[in-house]
PDB file of C-alpha atoms in Angstrom:
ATOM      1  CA  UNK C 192      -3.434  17.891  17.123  1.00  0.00           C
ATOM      2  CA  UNK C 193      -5.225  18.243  14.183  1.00  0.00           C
ATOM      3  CA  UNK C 194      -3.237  20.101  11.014  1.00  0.00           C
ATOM      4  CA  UNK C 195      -4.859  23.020   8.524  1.00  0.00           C
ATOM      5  CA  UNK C 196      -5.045  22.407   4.944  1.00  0.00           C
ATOM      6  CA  UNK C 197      -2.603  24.871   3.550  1.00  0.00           C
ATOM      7  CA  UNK C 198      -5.484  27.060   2.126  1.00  0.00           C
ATOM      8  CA  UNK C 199      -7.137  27.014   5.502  1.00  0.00           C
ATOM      9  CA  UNK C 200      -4.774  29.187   7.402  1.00  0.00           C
ATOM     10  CA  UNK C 201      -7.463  32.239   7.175  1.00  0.00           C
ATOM     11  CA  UNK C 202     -10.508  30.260   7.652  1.00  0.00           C
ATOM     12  CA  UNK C 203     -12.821  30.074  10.735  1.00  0.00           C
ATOM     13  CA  UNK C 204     -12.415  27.377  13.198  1.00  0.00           C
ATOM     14  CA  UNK C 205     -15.536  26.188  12.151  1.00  0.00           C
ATOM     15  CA  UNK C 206     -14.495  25.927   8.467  1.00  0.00           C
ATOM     16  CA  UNK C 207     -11.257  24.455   8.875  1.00  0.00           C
ATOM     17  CA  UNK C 208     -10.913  21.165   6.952  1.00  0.00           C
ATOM     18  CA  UNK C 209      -9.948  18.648   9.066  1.00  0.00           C
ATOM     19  CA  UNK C 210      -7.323  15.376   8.167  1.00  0.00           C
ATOM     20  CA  UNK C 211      -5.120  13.335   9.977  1.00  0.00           C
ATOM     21  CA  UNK C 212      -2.129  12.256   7.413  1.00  0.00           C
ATOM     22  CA  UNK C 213       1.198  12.276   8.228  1.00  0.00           C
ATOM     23  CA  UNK C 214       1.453  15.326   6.211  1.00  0.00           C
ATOM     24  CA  UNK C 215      -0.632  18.298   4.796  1.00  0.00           C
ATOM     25  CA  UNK C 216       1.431  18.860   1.677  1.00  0.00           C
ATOM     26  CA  UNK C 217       0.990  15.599  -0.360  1.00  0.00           C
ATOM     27  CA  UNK C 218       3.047  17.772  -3.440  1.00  0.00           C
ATOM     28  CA  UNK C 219       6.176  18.630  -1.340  1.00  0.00           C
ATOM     29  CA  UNK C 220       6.106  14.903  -0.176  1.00  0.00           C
ATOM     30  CA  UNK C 221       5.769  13.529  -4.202  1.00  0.00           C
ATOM     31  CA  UNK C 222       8.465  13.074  -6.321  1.00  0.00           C
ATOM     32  CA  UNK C 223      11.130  11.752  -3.872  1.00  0.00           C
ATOM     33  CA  UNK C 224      11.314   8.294  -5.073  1.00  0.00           C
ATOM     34  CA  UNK C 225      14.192   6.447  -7.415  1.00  0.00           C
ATOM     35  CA  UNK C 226      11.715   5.705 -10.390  1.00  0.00           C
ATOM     36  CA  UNK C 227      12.514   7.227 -13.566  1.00  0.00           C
ATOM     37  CA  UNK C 228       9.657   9.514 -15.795  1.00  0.00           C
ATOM     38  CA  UNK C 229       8.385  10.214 -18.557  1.00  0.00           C
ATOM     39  CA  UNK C 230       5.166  11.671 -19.675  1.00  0.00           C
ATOM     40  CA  UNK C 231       2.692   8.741 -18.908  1.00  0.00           C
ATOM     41  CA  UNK C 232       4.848   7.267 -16.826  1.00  0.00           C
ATOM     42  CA  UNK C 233       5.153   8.982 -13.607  1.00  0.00           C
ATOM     43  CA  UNK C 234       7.414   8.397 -10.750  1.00  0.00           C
ATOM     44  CA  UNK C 235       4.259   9.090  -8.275  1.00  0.00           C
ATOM     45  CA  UNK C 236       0.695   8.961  -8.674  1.00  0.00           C
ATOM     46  CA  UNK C 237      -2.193  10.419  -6.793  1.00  0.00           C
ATOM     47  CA  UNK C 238      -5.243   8.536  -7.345  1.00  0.00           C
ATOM     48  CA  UNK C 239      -8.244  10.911  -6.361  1.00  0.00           C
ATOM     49  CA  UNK C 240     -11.799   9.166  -5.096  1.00  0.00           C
ATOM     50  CA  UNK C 241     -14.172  11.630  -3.783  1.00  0.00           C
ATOM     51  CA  UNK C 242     -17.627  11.555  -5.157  1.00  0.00           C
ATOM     52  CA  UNK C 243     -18.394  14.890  -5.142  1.00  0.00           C
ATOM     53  CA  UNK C 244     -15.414  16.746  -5.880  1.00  0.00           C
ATOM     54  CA  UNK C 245     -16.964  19.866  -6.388  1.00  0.00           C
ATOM     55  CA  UNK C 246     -18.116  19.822  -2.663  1.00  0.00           C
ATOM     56  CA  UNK C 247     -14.717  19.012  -0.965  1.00  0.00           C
ATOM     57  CA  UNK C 248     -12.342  21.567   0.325  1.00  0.00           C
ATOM     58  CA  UNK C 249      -9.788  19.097   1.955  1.00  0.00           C
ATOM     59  CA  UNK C 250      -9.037  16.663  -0.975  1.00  0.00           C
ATOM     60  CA  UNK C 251      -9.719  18.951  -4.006  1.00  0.00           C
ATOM     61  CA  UNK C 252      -6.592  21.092  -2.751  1.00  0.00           C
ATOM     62  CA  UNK C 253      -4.335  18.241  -2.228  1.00  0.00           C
ATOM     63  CA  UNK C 254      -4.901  17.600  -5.606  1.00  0.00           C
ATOM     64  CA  UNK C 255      -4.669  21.028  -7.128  1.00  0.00           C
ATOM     65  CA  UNK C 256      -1.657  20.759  -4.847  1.00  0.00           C
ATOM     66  CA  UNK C 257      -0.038  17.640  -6.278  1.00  0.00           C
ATOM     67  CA  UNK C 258      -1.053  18.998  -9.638  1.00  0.00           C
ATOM     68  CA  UNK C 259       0.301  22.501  -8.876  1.00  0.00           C
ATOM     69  CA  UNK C 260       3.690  20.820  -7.490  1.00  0.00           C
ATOM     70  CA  UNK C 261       7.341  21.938  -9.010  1.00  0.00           C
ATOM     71  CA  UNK C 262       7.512  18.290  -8.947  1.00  0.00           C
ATOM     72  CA  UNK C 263       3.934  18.096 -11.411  1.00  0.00           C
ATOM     73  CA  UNK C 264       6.514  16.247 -14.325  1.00  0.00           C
ATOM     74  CA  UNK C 265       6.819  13.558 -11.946  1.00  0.00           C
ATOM     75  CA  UNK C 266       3.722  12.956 -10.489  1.00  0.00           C
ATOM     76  CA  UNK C 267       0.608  12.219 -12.330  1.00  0.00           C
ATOM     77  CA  UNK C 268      -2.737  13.133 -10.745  1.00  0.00           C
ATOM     78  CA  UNK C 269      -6.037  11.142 -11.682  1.00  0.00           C
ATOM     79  CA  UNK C 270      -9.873  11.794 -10.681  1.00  0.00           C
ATOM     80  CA  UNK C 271     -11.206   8.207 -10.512  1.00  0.00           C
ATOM     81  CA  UNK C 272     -14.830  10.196 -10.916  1.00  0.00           C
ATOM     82  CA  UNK C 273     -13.957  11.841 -13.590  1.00  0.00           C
ATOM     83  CA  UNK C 274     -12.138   9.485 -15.299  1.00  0.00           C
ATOM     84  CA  UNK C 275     -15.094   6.218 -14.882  1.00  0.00           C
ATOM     85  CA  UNK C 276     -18.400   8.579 -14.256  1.00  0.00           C
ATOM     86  CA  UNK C 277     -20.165   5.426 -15.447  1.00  0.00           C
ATOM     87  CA  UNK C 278     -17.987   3.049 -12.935  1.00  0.00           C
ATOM     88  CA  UNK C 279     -16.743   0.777 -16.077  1.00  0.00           C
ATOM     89  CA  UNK C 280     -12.795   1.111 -15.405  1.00  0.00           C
ATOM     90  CA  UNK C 281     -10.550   0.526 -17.739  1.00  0.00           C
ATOM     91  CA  UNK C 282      -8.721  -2.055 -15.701  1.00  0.00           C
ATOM     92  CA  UNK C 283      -5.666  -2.717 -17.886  1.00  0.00           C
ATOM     93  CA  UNK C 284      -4.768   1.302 -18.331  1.00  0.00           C
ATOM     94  CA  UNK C 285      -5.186   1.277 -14.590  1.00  0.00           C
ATOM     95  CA  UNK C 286      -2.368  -1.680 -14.186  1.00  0.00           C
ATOM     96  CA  UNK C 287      -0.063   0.306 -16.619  1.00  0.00           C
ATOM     97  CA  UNK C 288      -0.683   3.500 -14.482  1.00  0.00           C
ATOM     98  CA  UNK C 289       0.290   1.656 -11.292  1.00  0.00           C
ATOM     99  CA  UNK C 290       2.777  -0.634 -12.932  1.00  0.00           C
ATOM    100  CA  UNK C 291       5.046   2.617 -13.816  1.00  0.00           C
ATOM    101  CA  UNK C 292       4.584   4.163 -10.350  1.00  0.00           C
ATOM    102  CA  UNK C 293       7.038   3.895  -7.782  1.00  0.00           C
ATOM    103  CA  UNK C 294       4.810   5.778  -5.170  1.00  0.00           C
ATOM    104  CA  UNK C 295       0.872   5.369  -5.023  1.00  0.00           C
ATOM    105  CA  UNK C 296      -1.004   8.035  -3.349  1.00  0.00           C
ATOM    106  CA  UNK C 297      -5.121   7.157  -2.399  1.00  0.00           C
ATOM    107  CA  UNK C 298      -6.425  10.303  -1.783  1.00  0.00           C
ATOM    108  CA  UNK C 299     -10.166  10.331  -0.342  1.00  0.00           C
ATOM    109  CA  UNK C 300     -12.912  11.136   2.618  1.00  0.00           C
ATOM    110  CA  UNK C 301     -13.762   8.317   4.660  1.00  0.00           C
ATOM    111  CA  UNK C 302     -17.137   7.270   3.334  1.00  0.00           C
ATOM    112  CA  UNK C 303     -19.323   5.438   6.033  1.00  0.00           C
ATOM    113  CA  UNK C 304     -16.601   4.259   7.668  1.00  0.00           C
ATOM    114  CA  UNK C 305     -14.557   3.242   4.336  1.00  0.00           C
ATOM    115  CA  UNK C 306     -13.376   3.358   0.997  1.00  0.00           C
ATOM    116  CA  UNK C 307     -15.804   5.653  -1.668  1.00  0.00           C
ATOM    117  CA  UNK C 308     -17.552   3.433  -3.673  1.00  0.00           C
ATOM    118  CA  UNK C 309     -15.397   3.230  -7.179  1.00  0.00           C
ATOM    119  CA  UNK C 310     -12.297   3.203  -5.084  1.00  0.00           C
ATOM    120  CA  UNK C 311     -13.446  -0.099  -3.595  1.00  0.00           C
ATOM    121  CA  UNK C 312     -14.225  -1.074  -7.070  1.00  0.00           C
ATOM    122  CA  UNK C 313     -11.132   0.232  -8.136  1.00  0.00           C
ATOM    123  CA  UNK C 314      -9.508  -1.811  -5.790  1.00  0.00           C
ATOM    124  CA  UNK C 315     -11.427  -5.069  -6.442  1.00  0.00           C
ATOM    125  CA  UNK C 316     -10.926  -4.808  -9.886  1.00  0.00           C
ATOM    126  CA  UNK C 317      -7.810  -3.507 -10.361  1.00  0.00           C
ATOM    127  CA  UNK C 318      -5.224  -5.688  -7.520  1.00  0.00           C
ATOM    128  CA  UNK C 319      -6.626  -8.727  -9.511  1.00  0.00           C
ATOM    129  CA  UNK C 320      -5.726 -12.241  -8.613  1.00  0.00           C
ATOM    130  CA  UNK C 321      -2.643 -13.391 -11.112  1.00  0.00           C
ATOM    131  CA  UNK C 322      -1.506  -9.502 -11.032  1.00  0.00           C
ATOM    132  CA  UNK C 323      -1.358  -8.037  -7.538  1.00  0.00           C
ATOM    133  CA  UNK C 324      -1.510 -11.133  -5.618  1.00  0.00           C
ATOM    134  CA  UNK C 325      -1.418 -15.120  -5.996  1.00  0.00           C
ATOM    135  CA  UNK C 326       0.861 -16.779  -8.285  1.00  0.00           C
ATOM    136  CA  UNK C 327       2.654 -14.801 -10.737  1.00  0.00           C
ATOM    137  CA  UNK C 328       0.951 -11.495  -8.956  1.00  0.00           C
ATOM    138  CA  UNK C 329       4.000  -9.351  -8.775  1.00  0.00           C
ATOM    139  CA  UNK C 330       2.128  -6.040 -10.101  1.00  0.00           C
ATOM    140  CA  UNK C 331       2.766  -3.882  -7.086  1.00  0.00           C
ATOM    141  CA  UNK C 332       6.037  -5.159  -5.907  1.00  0.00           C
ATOM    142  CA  UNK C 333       7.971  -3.177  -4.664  1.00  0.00           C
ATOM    143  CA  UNK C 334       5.938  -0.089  -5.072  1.00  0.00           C
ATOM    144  CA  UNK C 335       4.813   2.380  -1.673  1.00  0.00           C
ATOM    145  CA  UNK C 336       1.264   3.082  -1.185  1.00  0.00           C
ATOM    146  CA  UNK C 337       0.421   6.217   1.307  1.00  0.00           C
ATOM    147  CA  UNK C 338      -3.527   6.070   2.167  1.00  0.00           C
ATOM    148  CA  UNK C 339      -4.782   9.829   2.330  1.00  0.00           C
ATOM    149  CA  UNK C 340      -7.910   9.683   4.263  1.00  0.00           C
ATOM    150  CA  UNK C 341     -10.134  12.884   5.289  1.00  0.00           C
ATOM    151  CA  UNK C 342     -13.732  13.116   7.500  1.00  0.00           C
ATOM    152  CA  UNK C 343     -16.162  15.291   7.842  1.00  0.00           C
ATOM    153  CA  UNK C 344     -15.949  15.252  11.875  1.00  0.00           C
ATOM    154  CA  UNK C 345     -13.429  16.838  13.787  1.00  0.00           C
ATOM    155  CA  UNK C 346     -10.801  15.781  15.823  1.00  0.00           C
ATOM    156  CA  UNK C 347     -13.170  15.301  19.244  1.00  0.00           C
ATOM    157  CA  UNK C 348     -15.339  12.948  17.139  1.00  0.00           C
ATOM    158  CA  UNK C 349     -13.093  10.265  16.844  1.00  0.00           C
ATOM    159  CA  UNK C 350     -12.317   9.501  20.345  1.00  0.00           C
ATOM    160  CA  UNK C 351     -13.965   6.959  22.566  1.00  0.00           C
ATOM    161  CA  UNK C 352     -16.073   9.364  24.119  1.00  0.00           C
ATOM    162  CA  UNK C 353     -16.728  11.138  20.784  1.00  0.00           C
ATOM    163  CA  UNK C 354     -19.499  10.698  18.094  1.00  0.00           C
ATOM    164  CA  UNK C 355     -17.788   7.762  16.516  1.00  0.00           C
ATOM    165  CA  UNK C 356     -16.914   5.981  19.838  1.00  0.00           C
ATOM    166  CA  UNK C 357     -13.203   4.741  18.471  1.00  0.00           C
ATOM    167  CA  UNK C 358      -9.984   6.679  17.415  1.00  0.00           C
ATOM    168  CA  UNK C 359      -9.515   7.553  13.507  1.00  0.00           C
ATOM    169  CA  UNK C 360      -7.242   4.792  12.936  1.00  0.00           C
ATOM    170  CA  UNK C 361      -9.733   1.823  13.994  1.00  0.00           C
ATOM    171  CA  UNK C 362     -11.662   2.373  10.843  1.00  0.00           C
ATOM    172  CA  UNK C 363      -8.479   2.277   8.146  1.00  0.00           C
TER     173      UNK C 363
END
């Protein structure tokens, strides 16, 4: 069964976000691992990709959420469309970001079938050849990465006789 976003619990059935993660509360879940923090350097980070953030209910309150968290000294939150508006990432302050995270959170709707956009570009330009994989590419070892993906279907949609013809997890 599907699970309500915490803020949902009053809503309409017809309103209710829908998201199949393991859990709702990404902020209750944060903060567990070994890593030590500081300031910059948070034990867990949630790395936000929605393109139109003003427009989500579902991922904007996992991240207020994760921001919001008694745990909010150990986790550092980040808005990849806020942060690169003009896509030009800053790929070494994204390497230090991940490089003192113990857990990585991707937080973000499934968009046509995969990754947003500057996630994927993110991604591409980020887990770079010599640093996250290949020879000498020891940048995320070690390190736990949860994928937090939303849709804007419900539950009936992604079953073989549903709109999308598969289950949720054949498109992750």
């Amino acid at each position: 069964s599907s699970e309500r976003a915490p803020s949902a619990s009053t809503a309409r059935s017809t309103d209710r976000p829908r998201c199949w993660s393991s859990r709702w509360s990404v902020a209750r879940s944060l903060g567990s691992s070994s890593a030590t923090s500081t300031r910059r350097a948070a034990a867990d980070t949630v790395t936000g990709a929605h393109p139109h953030l003003e427009h989500s209910r579902v991922n904007a309150q996992m991240m207020r959420s994760a921001a919001a968290s008694a745990l909010a000294d150990r986790v550092q939150v980040r808005d990849l469309y806020a942060l690169y508006p003009d896509y030009l990432i800053d790929v070494a302050a994204e390497q230090r970001e991940l490089a003192a995270a113990q857990l990585v959170v991707w937080l973000q709707p499934l968009h046509w079938y995969g990754m947003t956009p500057l996630l994927k570009l993110w991604l591409d330009e980020g887990f770079a050849f010599g640093w996250a994989y290949g020879p000498g590419g020891q940048g995320l070892s070690g390190k736990d990465l949860w994928l937090v993906a939303s849709t804007g279907g419900g539950e009936d949609s992604y079953r073989p006789q549903g709109t999308n013809r598969h289950f949720f997890d054949a498109f992750l």
